[in-house]
CSV table of C-alpha atoms in Angstrom, one decimal:
chain,number,residue,atom,x,y,z
A,188,MET,CA,88.3,3.1,30.2
A,189,PRO,CA,87.4,-0.3,28.7
A,190,ALA,CA,87.9,-3.4,30.9
A,191,GLY,CA,91.2,-5.1,30.5
A,192,VAL,CA,93.0,-2.0,29.2
A,193,PRO,CA,95.9,-1.0,31.5
A,194,ARG,CA,95.7,2.4,33.1
A,195,ARG,CA,98.8,4.5,33.0
A,196,THR,CA,99.5,5.7,36.5
A,197,GLY,CA,102.0,8.4,35.4
A,198,LEU,CA,105.3,8.9,33.7
A,199,PRO,CA,108.6,9.8,35.2
A,200,HIS,CA,109.6,13.4,34.4
A,201,ASP,CA,113.1,13.5,35.8
A,202,ILE,CA,115.9,13.4,33.3
A,203,PRO,CA,118.0,10.3,34.0
A,204,SER,CA,121.7,11.0,34.9
A,205,TRP,CA,122.9,8.9,31.9
A,206,VAL,CA,121.1,11.2,29.3
A,207,PRO,CA,123.4,13.8,27.7
A,208,GLU,CA,123.1,17.4,28.7
A,209,ASP,CA,121.8,18.5,25.3
A,210,ALA,CA,119.4,15.6,24.8
A,211,VAL,CA,116.3,16.4,22.8
A,212,PHE,CA,113.0,15.1,24.1
A,213,PHE,CA,109.7,14.5,22.2
A,214,VAL,CA,107.0,16.1,24.3
A,215,THR,CA,103.3,15.8,23.9
A,216,VAL,CA,100.8,17.8,25.9
A,217,ASN,CA,97.1,17.0,25.6
A,218,CYS,CA,94.0,19.2,26.3
A,219,VAL,CA,91.5,17.8,28.7
A,220,GLU,CA,88.8,18.2,26.1
A,221,ARG,CA,90.1,15.6,23.7
A,222,GLY,CA,88.5,16.0,20.2
A,223,ALA,CA,87.7,19.7,20.7
A,224,ALA,CA,89.7,22.1,18.5
A,225,ARG,CA,90.9,24.2,21.5
A,226,LEU,CA,94.3,25.0,20.1
A,227,CYS,CA,93.2,26.0,16.6
A,228,THR,CA,92.3,29.6,17.2
A,229,PRO,CA,94.8,32.4,16.3
A,230,GLU,CA,94.5,33.8,19.8
A,231,VAL,CA,95.4,30.6,21.6
A,232,ALA,CA,98.1,29.7,19.1
A,233,ALA,CA,99.7,33.2,19.6
A,234,VAL,CA,99.8,32.8,23.4
A,235,ILE,CA,101.3,29.3,23.1
A,236,GLU,CA,103.9,30.4,20.6
A,237,GLU,CA,104.9,33.5,22.5
A,238,SER,CA,105.1,31.7,25.8
A,239,PHE,CA,107.3,29.0,24.2
A,240,ARG,CA,109.6,31.7,22.7
A,241,PHE,CA,109.7,33.6,26.0
A,242,ARG,CA,110.9,30.5,28.0
A,243,HIS,CA,113.3,29.6,25.2
A,244,GLU,CA,114.9,33.1,25.4
A,245,LYS,CA,115.0,32.9,29.2
A,246,GLY,CA,116.9,29.6,29.0
A,247,GLN,CA,114.2,27.7,30.8
A,248,TRP,CA,114.2,25.3,27.8
A,249,GLN,CA,115.4,25.0,24.3
A,250,ALA,CA,112.4,24.6,22.0
A,251,ARG,CA,113.5,23.2,18.6
A,252,LEU,CA,110.1,22.5,17.1
A,253,LEU,CA,106.5,23.2,18.2
A,254,LEU,CA,103.6,21.6,16.4
A,255,LEU,CA,100.0,22.6,17.4
A,256,MET,CA,97.3,20.1,16.7
A,257,PRO,CA,93.6,20.7,17.4
A,258,ASP,CA,93.6,19.2,20.9
A,259,HIS,CA,97.3,18.6,21.7
A,260,LEU,CA,100.8,19.8,20.8
A,261,HIS,CA,104.1,18.2,20.1
A,262,ALA,CA,107.5,19.7,20.7
A,263,LEU,CA,111.1,18.8,20.4
A,264,MET,CA,112.8,20.3,23.5
A,265,SER,CA,115.9,20.3,25.7
A,266,PHE,CA,115.8,21.1,29.3
A,267,PRO,CA,118.6,22.4,31.7
A,268,ARG,CA,119.7,19.8,34.3
A,269,ASP,CA,119.2,22.2,37.2
A,270,GLN,CA,115.5,22.6,36.4
A,271,SER,CA,112.6,20.2,37.0
A,272,VAL,CA,110.9,19.3,33.8
A,273,ARG,CA,107.7,18.6,35.7
A,274,SER,CA,107.8,22.0,37.3
A,275,LEU,CA,108.7,23.9,34.1
A,276,MET,CA,105.8,22.2,32.2
A,277,ALA,CA,103.3,22.7,35.0
A,278,LYS,CA,104.1,26.4,35.3
A,279,TRP,CA,103.8,26.8,31.5
A,280,LYS,CA,100.5,24.9,31.4
A,281,GLU,CA,99.2,27.1,34.3
A,282,PHE,CA,100.2,30.3,32.5
A,283,VAL,CA,98.5,29.2,29.2
A,284,ALA,CA,95.4,28.0,31.0
A,285,LYS,CA,95.0,31.4,32.7
A,286,LYS,CA,95.5,33.3,29.5
A,287,THR,CA,93.4,31.2,27.2
A,288,GLY,CA,91.1,29.0,29.2
A,289,VAL,CA,92.6,25.8,27.8
A,290,ARG,CA,92.5,22.9,30.3
A,291,TRP,CA,95.4,20.5,30.1
């Protein structure tokens, strides 16, 4: 990282109590290999889409939009209050990594 550029130490992943139950969040998930087109294959895209759909149907989250880019994805999502966003996303990333070899 260039000198003088602040390094982000992490972001909070807990939903604040003042946020409404049905709030929609803009989520971005990056691949470790930035610049590589890791998410642009039909096989990887199918695993990501199906895993998003599965978790949506199970009520683990409400996915309103999923946009795959070559090395990251964007999503508009809602999460239940009784679930940890950090844990849900970590388990999802672990599943996709095992199925596809994508590193997050």
